[in-house]
PDB file of C-alpha atoms in Angstrom:
ATOM      1  CA  MET P  31      70.955 131.628 -97.524  1.00 43.00           C
ATOM      2  CA  THR P  32      70.501 135.155 -98.189  1.00 45.00           C
ATOM      3  CA  THR P  33      73.047 137.062 -96.812  1.00 48.00           C
ATOM      4  CA  HIS P  34      72.179 141.050 -96.203  1.00 51.00           C
ATOM      5  CA  ALA P  35      74.460 144.004 -97.065  1.00 47.00           C
ATOM      6  CA  LEU P  36      76.352 145.091 -93.938  1.00 46.00           C
ATOM      7  CA  PRO P  37      76.215 149.220 -93.817  1.00 47.00           C
ATOM      8  CA  GLU P  38      79.274 149.443 -92.557  1.00 72.00           C
ATOM      9  CA  ALA P  39      81.370 148.076 -95.173  1.00 87.00           C
ATOM     10  CA  ASP P  40      83.527 150.330 -97.963  1.00 94.00           C
ATOM     11  CA  TRP P  41      81.350 148.436-101.068  1.00 96.00           C
ATOM     12  CA  GLN P  42      83.458 150.482-103.440  1.00 95.00           C
ATOM     13  CA  ALA P  43      86.639 150.128-102.006  1.00 96.00           C
ATOM     14  CA  TRP P  44      85.931 146.100-102.171  1.00 97.00           C
ATOM     15  CA  GLN P  45      84.861 146.482-105.839  1.00 97.00           C
ATOM     16  CA  ASN P  46      87.880 148.471-106.827  1.00 96.00           C
ATOM     17  CA  SER P  47      90.010 145.816-105.093  1.00 95.00           C
ATOM     18  CA  TRP P  48      87.472 142.868-106.839  1.00 97.00           C
ATOM     19  CA  ASP P  49      88.872 144.327-110.118  1.00 96.00           C
ATOM     20  CA  ARG P  50      92.391 144.719-109.397  1.00 93.00           C
ATOM     21  CA  GLN P  51      92.679 141.231-108.775  1.00 93.00           C
ATOM     22  CA  GLN P  52      90.889 140.425-111.274  1.00 94.00           C
ATOM     23  CA  GLU P  53      93.371 141.712-113.535  1.00 91.00           C
ATOM     24  CA  GLU P  54      95.738 140.050-112.317  1.00 86.00           C
ATOM     25  CA  TYR P  55      94.981 137.356-114.525  1.00 88.00           C
ATOM     26  CA  LEU P  56      92.905 138.821-117.154  1.00 92.00           C
ATOM     27  CA  PRO P  57      95.181 141.574-117.956  1.00 91.00           C
ATOM     28  CA  ASP P  58      92.155 142.301-121.063  1.00 95.00           C
ATOM     29  CA  ARG P  59      89.049 142.077-118.904  1.00 96.00           C
ATOM     30  CA  GLU P  60      87.729 145.651-119.662  1.00 97.00           C
ATOM     31  CA  GLU P  61      88.145 145.067-123.252  1.00 98.00           C
ATOM     32  CA  ARG P  62      85.746 141.900-123.028  1.00 97.00           C
ATOM     33  CA  PHE P  63      83.126 143.513-120.959  1.00 98.00           C
ATOM     34  CA  ARG P  64      83.431 146.594-123.734  1.00 98.00           C
ATOM     35  CA  VAL P  65      82.814 144.096-126.534  1.00 98.00           C
ATOM     36  CA  MET P  66      80.179 142.409-124.349  1.00 98.00           C
ATOM     37  CA  LEU P  67      78.242 145.113-123.655  1.00 98.00           C
ATOM     38  CA  GLU P  68      78.580 146.665-127.649  1.00 98.00           C
ATOM     39  CA  MET P  69      77.201 143.915-128.826  1.00 98.00           C
ATOM     40  CA  THR P  70      74.672 143.409-126.423  1.00 98.00           C
ATOM     41  CA  GLU P  71      73.408 147.116-127.196  1.00 98.00           C
ATOM     42  CA  ALA P  72      73.828 146.420-131.206  1.00 98.00           C
ATOM     43  CA  VAL P  73      71.392 143.235-130.861  1.00 98.00           C
ATOM     44  CA  VAL P  74      68.753 144.144-128.139  1.00 98.00           C
ATOM     45  CA  GLY P  75      68.721 147.953-127.952  1.00 98.00           C
ATOM     46  CA  PRO P  76      69.671 150.267-125.061  1.00 98.00           C
ATOM     47  CA  ALA P  77      67.119 149.485-122.417  1.00 98.00           C
ATOM     48  CA  PRO P  78      67.909 145.442-122.210  1.00 98.00           C
ATOM     49  CA  LYS P  79      66.170 143.414-119.037  1.00 98.00           C
ATOM     50  CA  VAL P  80      69.431 141.141-118.455  1.00 98.00           C
ATOM     51  CA  LEU P  81      70.764 138.036-116.662  1.00 98.00           C
ATOM     52  CA  ASP P  82      73.790 138.536-114.915  1.00 98.00           C
ATOM     53  CA  LEU P  83      74.572 134.922-114.912  1.00 98.00           C
ATOM     54  CA  ALA P  84      76.954 133.465-112.039  1.00 98.00           C
ATOM     55  CA  CYS P  85      77.297 137.341-111.037  1.00 98.00           C
ATOM     56  CA  GLY P  86      80.168 137.656-108.419  1.00 98.00           C
ATOM     57  CA  THR P  87      80.149 141.074-107.181  1.00 98.00           C
ATOM     58  CA  GLY P  88      78.355 142.498-109.972  1.00 98.00           C
ATOM     59  CA  SER P  89      80.908 143.341-112.341  1.00 98.00           C
ATOM     60  CA  ILE P  90      78.939 142.983-115.498  1.00 98.00           C
ATOM     61  CA  SER P  91      75.725 144.749-113.739  1.00 98.00           C
ATOM     62  CA  ASP P  92      78.149 147.363-112.953  1.00 98.00           C
ATOM     63  CA  ARG P  93      79.150 147.933-116.344  1.00 98.00           C
ATOM     64  CA  LEU P  94      75.955 147.683-118.259  1.00 98.00           C
ATOM     65  CA  LEU P  95      74.282 150.114-115.581  1.00 98.00           C
ATOM     66  CA  ARG P  96      76.820 153.033-116.630  1.00 98.00           C
ATOM     67  CA  ARG P  97      76.378 152.456-119.872  1.00 98.00           C
ATOM     68  CA  MET P  98      72.940 151.824-120.048  1.00 98.00           C
ATOM     69  CA  PRO P  99      71.224 153.631-117.875  1.00 98.00           C
ATOM     70  CA  LYS P 100      67.785 152.277-118.853  1.00 98.00           C
ATOM     71  CA  ALA P 101      68.584 149.070-118.603  1.00 98.00           C
ATOM     72  CA  SER P 102      67.746 146.518-115.477  1.00 98.00           C
ATOM     73  CA  THR P 103      69.711 143.712-114.408  1.00 98.00           C
ATOM     74  CA  VAL P 104      69.035 140.310-111.916  1.00 98.00           C
ATOM     75  CA  GLY P 105      72.341 139.054-110.749  1.00 98.00           C
ATOM     76  CA  VAL P 106      72.604 135.309-109.845  1.00 98.00           C
ATOM     77  CA  ASP P 107      75.330 133.755-107.871  1.00 98.00           C
ATOM     78  CA  ARG P 108      76.054 131.035-105.294  1.00 97.00           C
ATOM     79  CA  ASP P 109      78.870 132.702-103.365  1.00 97.00           C
ATOM     80  CA  PRO P 110      77.543 134.561-100.345  1.00 98.00           C
ATOM     81  CA  ALA P 111      80.461 137.039 -99.912  1.00 98.00           C
ATOM     82  CA  LEU P 112      80.564 138.088-103.377  1.00 98.00           C
ATOM     83  CA  LEU P 113      76.733 138.159-103.392  1.00 98.00           C
ATOM     84  CA  THR P 114      76.874 140.532-100.222  1.00 98.00           C
ATOM     85  CA  ILE P 115      79.544 142.863-101.971  1.00 98.00           C
ATOM     86  CA  ALA P 116      76.710 143.231-104.912  1.00 98.00           C
ATOM     87  CA  ARG P 117      74.287 143.767-102.660  1.00 97.00           C
ATOM     88  CA  GLY P 118      76.181 146.599-100.617  1.00 97.00           C
ATOM     89  CA  THR P 119      77.273 148.003-103.899  1.00 96.00           C
ATOM     90  CA  PHE P 120      73.419 148.686-105.640  1.00 97.00           C
ATOM     91  CA  ALA P 121      72.201 149.143-102.791  1.00 95.00           C
ATOM     92  CA  GLY P 122      68.696 152.032-102.983  1.00 94.00           C
ATOM     93  CA  ASP P 123      69.221 150.839-106.998  1.00 96.00           C
ATOM     94  CA  ARG P 124      66.129 149.765-108.373  1.00 97.00           C
ATOM     95  CA  ARG P 125      67.115 148.534-111.831  1.00 98.00           C
ATOM     96  CA  ALA P 126      69.528 146.035-110.228  1.00 98.00           C
ATOM     97  CA  ARG P 127      68.341 142.825-107.974  1.00 96.00           C
ATOM     98  CA  PHE P 128      70.694 139.774-106.718  1.00 98.00           C
ATOM     99  CA  LEU P 129      69.598 136.288-105.903  1.00 97.00           C
ATOM    100  CA  THR P 130      71.240 133.396-104.374  1.00 97.00           C
ATOM    101  CA  VAL P 131      71.082 130.571-106.923  1.00 97.00           C
ATOM    102  CA  ASP P 132      72.722 127.561-107.549  1.00 96.00           C
ATOM    103  CA  LEU P 133      73.277 126.647-110.934  1.00 96.00           C
ATOM    104  CA  SER P 134      74.035 123.220-109.973  1.00 93.00           C
ATOM    105  CA  ASP P 135      70.799 122.414-108.804  1.00 94.00           C
ATOM    106  CA  PRO P 136      68.134 121.062-111.330  1.00 93.00           C
ATOM    107  CA  ASP P 137      65.872 123.256-110.744  1.00 94.00           C
ATOM    108  CA  TRP P 138      67.416 126.813-110.533  1.00 96.00           C
ATOM    109  CA  THR P 139      65.534 128.257-113.254  1.00 95.00           C
ATOM    110  CA  GLY P 140      62.381 128.388-110.911  1.00 93.00           C
ATOM    111  CA  ALA P 141      63.729 131.100-108.976  1.00 91.00           C
ATOM    112  CA  LEU P 142      63.465 133.070-112.313  1.00 94.00           C
ATOM    113  CA  SER P 143      60.114 132.158-113.155  1.00 85.00           C
ATOM    114  CA  GLN P 144      58.837 135.747-112.336  1.00 87.00           C
ATOM    115  CA  GLU P 145      61.744 137.282-113.982  1.00 89.00           C
ATOM    116  CA  GLY P 146      61.879 136.348-117.761  1.00 83.00           C
ATOM    117  CA  PRO P 147      62.498 135.763-120.377  1.00 95.00           C
ATOM    118  CA  PHE P 148      65.494 138.049-120.619  1.00 98.00           C
ATOM    119  CA  ASP P 149      66.803 140.316-123.400  1.00 98.00           C
ATOM    120  CA  ALA P 150      70.269 139.197-122.675  1.00 98.00           C
ATOM    121  CA  VAL P 151      71.898 136.720-120.621  1.00 98.00           C
ATOM    122  CA  LEU P 152      75.528 137.954-119.621  1.00 98.00           C
ATOM    123  CA  THR P 153      78.623 135.867-117.388  1.00 98.00           C
ATOM    124  CA  ALA P 154      81.898 136.103-117.444  1.00 98.00           C
ATOM    125  CA  THR P 155      85.110 133.949-116.011  1.00 95.00           C
ATOM    126  CA  ALA P 156      82.180 131.970-114.283  1.00 95.00           C
ATOM    127  CA  LEU P 157      81.070 128.810-116.128  1.00 95.00           C
ATOM    128  CA  HIS P 158      84.656 127.564-116.160  1.00 93.00           C
ATOM    129  CA  TRP P 159      84.281 125.602-112.934  1.00 91.00           C
ATOM    130  CA  MET P 160      81.078 123.075-114.761  1.00 93.00           C
ATOM    131  CA  ARG P 161      81.896 120.121-116.325  1.00 93.00           C
ATOM    132  CA  THR P 162      81.408 119.514-119.589  1.00 95.00           C
ATOM    133  CA  GLU P 163      78.051 117.852-119.341  1.00 95.00           C
ATOM    134  CA  PRO P 164      76.367 119.898-116.622  1.00 95.00           C
ATOM    135  CA  LEU P 165      77.495 122.913-118.667  1.00 96.00           C
ATOM    136  CA  ARG P 166      75.816 121.434-121.734  1.00 97.00           C
ATOM    137  CA  THR P 167      72.400 120.963-119.950  1.00 96.00           C
ATOM    138  CA  LEU P 168      72.618 124.507-118.132  1.00 97.00           C
ATOM    139  CA  TYR P 169      72.990 125.670-122.123  1.00 97.00           C
ATOM    140  CA  GLY P 170      69.885 124.278-123.150  1.00 96.00           C
ATOM    141  CA  GLN P 171      68.059 125.849-119.928  1.00 96.00           C
ATOM    142  CA  LEU P 172      69.371 128.669-120.358  1.00 95.00           C
ATOM    143  CA  ALA P 173      67.938 128.469-124.178  1.00 92.00           C
ATOM    144  CA  GLY P 174      64.400 129.019-122.061  1.00 93.00           C
ATOM    145  CA  LEU P 175      65.287 131.983-120.612  1.00 96.00           C
ATOM    146  CA  VAL P 176      66.219 133.904-123.370  1.00 97.00           C
ATOM    147  CA  ARG P 177      63.473 135.573-125.735  1.00 97.00           C
ATOM    148  CA  GLU P 178      63.192 135.233-129.233  1.00 97.00           C
ATOM    149  CA  GLY P 179      65.997 137.780-130.549  1.00 97.00           C
ATOM    150  CA  GLY P 180      67.943 137.743-127.470  1.00 98.00           C
ATOM    151  CA  VAL P 181      71.454 136.928-126.570  1.00 98.00           C
ATOM    152  CA  PHE P 182      73.492 134.733-124.404  1.00 98.00           C
ATOM    153  CA  MET P 183      77.309 135.741-124.032  1.00 98.00           C
ATOM    154  CA  ASN P 184      80.190 133.669-122.449  1.00 98.00           C
ATOM    155  CA  ALA P 185      83.511 135.404-121.736  1.00 98.00           C
ATOM    156  CA  ASP P 186      85.788 132.668-120.588  1.00 97.00           C
ATOM    157  CA  HIS P 187      88.708 130.629-120.412  1.00 95.00           C
ATOM    158  CA  MET P 188      88.493 128.062-124.305  1.00 95.00           C
ATOM    159  CA  PRO P 189      91.773 127.482-125.049  1.00 92.00           C
ATOM    160  CA  ASP P 190      92.877 125.408-128.201  1.00 91.00           C
ATOM    161  CA  GLU P 191      94.545 122.622-127.031  1.00 90.00           C
ATOM    162  CA  SER P 192      95.457 121.748-131.012  1.00 90.00           C
ATOM    163  CA  THR P 193      98.672 124.421-130.573  1.00 93.00           C
ATOM    164  CA  PRO P 194     100.883 122.972-127.975  1.00 92.00           C
ATOM    165  CA  ARG P 195     103.827 125.326-128.766  1.00 95.00           C
ATOM    166  CA  ILE P 196     101.977 128.373-128.963  1.00 94.00           C
ATOM    167  CA  ASN P 197      99.940 127.292-125.585  1.00 91.00           C
ATOM    168  CA  ALA P 198     103.341 126.836-124.148  1.00 94.00           C
ATOM    169  CA  ALA P 199     105.040 130.186-125.294  1.00 94.00           C
ATOM    170  CA  VAL P 200     101.362 132.174-124.399  1.00 90.00           C
ATOM    171  CA  HIS P 201     101.993 130.489-120.731  1.00 89.00           C
ATOM    172  CA  THR P 202     105.725 132.157-120.334  1.00 92.00           C
ATOM    173  CA  CYS P 203     103.872 135.492-121.167  1.00 88.00           C
ATOM    174  CA  GLU P 204     100.975 135.443-118.735  1.00 85.00           C
ATOM    175  CA  GLU P 205     103.353 133.990-115.735  1.00 86.00           C
ATOM    176  CA  ALA P 206     106.138 136.752-116.763  1.00 86.00           C
ATOM    177  CA  ARG P 207     103.320 139.092-116.439  1.00 80.00           C
ATOM    178  CA  ARG P 208     102.285 137.787-113.269  1.00 76.00           C
ATOM    179  CA  ARG P 209     105.307 137.546-111.424  1.00 78.00           C
ATOM    180  CA  GLN P 210     105.960 141.286-112.643  1.00 77.00           C
ATOM    181  CA  ARG P 211     102.597 142.567-111.131  1.00 71.00           C
ATOM    182  CA  THR P 212     102.869 140.413-107.860  1.00 66.00           C
ATOM    183  CA  GLY P 213     106.003 141.881-107.166  1.00 66.00           C
ATOM    184  CA  GLU P 214     104.261 145.362-107.332  1.00 69.00           C
ATOM    185  CA  GLY P 215     102.178 144.354-104.157  1.00 70.00           C
ATOM    186  CA  ARG P 216      99.268 143.528-105.827  1.00 79.00           C
ATOM    187  CA  LEU P 217      96.632 140.911-104.466  1.00 86.00           C
ATOM    188  CA  ASP P 218      96.170 137.609-105.919  1.00 88.00           C
ATOM    189  CA  TRP P 219      93.396 135.579-105.282  1.00 91.00           C
ATOM    190  CA  GLY P 220      94.265 133.877-101.979  1.00 92.00           C
ATOM    191  CA  GLY P 221      95.410 137.094-100.695  1.00 92.00           C
ATOM    192  CA  TRP P 222      91.988 138.927-101.969  1.00 95.00           C
ATOM    193  CA  TRP P 223      90.050 136.646 -99.911  1.00 96.00           C
ATOM    194  CA  ALA P 224      92.736 136.535 -96.863  1.00 95.00           C
ATOM    195  CA  ALA P 225      91.869 140.492 -96.793  1.00 95.00           C
ATOM    196  CA  LEU P 226      88.291 140.064 -96.876  1.00 96.00           C
ATOM    197  CA  ALA P 227      88.290 137.846 -93.870  1.00 96.00           C
ATOM    198  CA  GLU P 228      90.387 140.302 -91.936  1.00 95.00           C
ATOM    199  CA  ASP P 229      87.169 142.887 -92.854  1.00 95.00           C
ATOM    200  CA  PRO P 230      85.121 143.438 -89.588  1.00 95.00           C
ATOM    201  CA  ALA P 231      82.102 143.895 -91.641  1.00 95.00           C
ATOM    202  CA  LEU P 232      82.682 141.070 -94.123  1.00 96.00           C
ATOM    203  CA  GLY P 233      84.840 138.241 -91.682  1.00 95.00           C
ATOM    204  CA  LYS P 234      81.574 136.477 -90.888  1.00 96.00           C
ATOM    205  CA  VAL P 235      80.124 136.128 -94.946  1.00 96.00           C
ATOM    206  CA  ALA P 236      83.770 135.455 -95.545  1.00 96.00           C
ATOM    207  CA  ALA P 237      83.557 132.292 -93.391  1.00 96.00           C
ATOM    208  CA  GLU P 238      80.406 131.483 -94.502  1.00 97.00           C
ATOM    209  CA  ARG P 239      81.901 131.582 -98.132  1.00 96.00           C
ATOM    210  CA  PHE P 240      84.959 129.318 -96.974  1.00 96.00           C
ATOM    211  CA  ALA P 241      82.483 126.804 -95.655  1.00 95.00           C
ATOM    212  CA  LEU P 242      80.784 126.085 -99.078  1.00 93.00           C
ATOM    213  CA  PHE P 243      83.890 126.259-101.157  1.00 91.00           C
ATOM    214  CA  GLY P 244      87.041 126.262 -98.764  1.00 91.00           C
ATOM    215  CA  ASN P 245      89.126 128.954 -98.310  1.00 88.00           C
ATOM    216  CA  PRO P 246      91.332 130.407-101.418  1.00 85.00           C
ATOM    217  CA  ALA P 247      94.284 131.401 -99.571  1.00 75.00           C
ATOM    218  CA  GLU P 248      94.727 127.917 -98.348  1.00 76.00           C
ATOM    219  CA  VAL P 249      93.683 125.319-100.989  1.00 65.00           C
ATOM    220  CA  ARG P 250      95.137 125.884-104.674  1.00 53.00           C
ATOM    221  CA  HIS P 251      91.882 125.525-106.555  1.00 49.00           C
ATOM    222  CA  ASP P 252      88.168 125.981-104.814  1.00 47.00           C
ATOM    223  CA  HIS P 253      86.588 124.826-107.732  1.00 48.00           C
ATOM    224  CA  ASN P 254      86.200 121.050-108.962  1.00 48.00           C
ATOM    225  CA  ASN P 255      87.113 121.542-113.243  1.00 51.00           C
ATOM    226  CA  GLU P 256      89.762 120.640-115.355  1.00 65.00           C
ATOM    227  CA  GLU P 257      87.877 120.454-118.063  1.00 83.00           C
ATOM    228  CA  PHE P 258      87.952 123.330-120.564  1.00 91.00           C
ATOM    229  CA  GLN P 259      86.328 123.525-123.770  1.00 94.00           C
ATOM    230  CA  ASP P 260      87.312 125.936-126.825  1.00 95.00           C
ATOM    231  CA  ALA P 261      85.065 128.439-128.739  1.00 97.00           C
ATOM    232  CA  GLY P 262      83.821 126.118-131.264  1.00 97.00           C
ATOM    233  CA  TRP P 263      82.717 123.810-128.652  1.00 97.00           C
ATOM    234  CA  HIS P 264      80.481 126.211-126.825  1.00 98.00           C
ATOM    235  CA  ALA P 265      79.295 127.740-130.388  1.00 98.00           C
ATOM    236  CA  ALA P 266      78.142 124.379-131.555  1.00 98.00           C
ATOM    237  CA  THR P 267      76.522 123.322-128.259  1.00 98.00           C
ATOM    238  CA  LEU P 268      74.719 126.625-127.923  1.00 98.00           C
ATOM    239  CA  ARG P 269      73.365 125.950-131.285  1.00 98.00           C
ATOM    240  CA  GLN P 270      72.076 122.413-130.637  1.00 97.00           C
ATOM    241  CA  ALA P 271      70.589 123.946-127.364  1.00 97.00           C
ATOM    242  CA  GLY P 272      68.333 126.206-129.863  1.00 96.00           C
ATOM    243  CA  PHE P 273      70.130 128.749-130.356  1.00 98.00           C
ATOM    244  CA  ALA P 274      69.885 130.254-133.836  1.00 98.00           C
ATOM    245  CA  GLU P 275      73.251 131.629-134.810  1.00 98.00           C
ATOM    246  CA  ALA P 276      76.578 131.060-132.468  1.00 98.00           C
ATOM    247  CA  ARG P 277      79.964 131.724-132.690  1.00 98.00           C
ATOM    248  CA  ALA P 278      83.213 133.789-130.767  1.00 98.00           C
ATOM    249  CA  VAL P 279      82.847 137.884-131.561  1.00 98.00           C
ATOM    250  CA  TRP P 280      85.871 138.541-129.256  1.00 98.00           C
ATOM    251  CA  ALA P 281      88.972 136.547-128.462  1.00 97.00           C
ATOM    252  CA  SER P 282      92.699 137.151-126.320  1.00 95.00           C
ATOM    253  CA  PRO P 283      95.384 134.426-126.636  1.00 93.00           C
ATOM    254  CA  THR P 284      93.561 132.021-124.202  1.00 92.00           C
ATOM    255  CA  ASP P 285      90.139 133.333-123.740  1.00 96.00           C
ATOM    256  CA  ALA P 286      87.366 134.265-126.168  1.00 98.00           C
ATOM    257  CA  LEU P 287      83.489 135.898-125.963  1.00 98.00           C
ATOM    258  CA  VAL P 288      81.104 133.396-127.574  1.00 98.00           C
ATOM    259  CA  LEU P 289      77.518 134.987-128.514  1.00 98.00           C
ATOM    260  CA  GLY P 290      74.636 133.039-129.135  1.00 98.00           C
ATOM    261  CA  LEU P 291      71.135 134.333-130.606  1.00 98.00           C
ATOM    262  CA  ARG P 292      67.912 133.282-130.043  1.00 97.00           C
TER     263      ARG P 292
END
């Protein structure tokens, strides 16, 4: 279902609120965006055509267009509420378009038949909800959307299960930081969605979203995945899918940014 922007909503306020909520879980979020965009510009130049994959509210598109004003972006996502915020934020900006696309649909690339190929396909904190084999299939589909010499980058949770004691220490640090920030009154994931549902301009589209995925304020998880792959798996799978080179170009204690070069 296509969701249209509602002019009475405060789009920038919701973008800012989304950023603060995401930073609860990703304190180095801006750093990964910085590296992602620097690598994009270094490989494909300052005016790329970009696919913002699983775009959410358009966080990557926003930073891309501020850094590279001559770029253009097509954002795709299934979440009607987040897409509504993205469309409202970029209303009137011809450089950005947003499409409702379900990446679990085997024919999802058909929605982009008139858009590609792309200089870059970028995604962050989005594909972790896909299980291993569907993600492998997705990487193969992406290879056909990126032009020769173009790039794909995925920044996401990529843990290394071979280091359990280090991982336990990282978890302890994360929990302490989260308790501190929550104590400062910041919205967590469920609280952000509860606030969105209370906005008169967005309550209807929030309900539409909850019908698809469940209400995050009421359920612990609203995605179906507990399978995570490490950065080595992502790089190897991209090479198998047709990318000439692939490796991690940034990492935190829990996450990584993997780049595939066509």
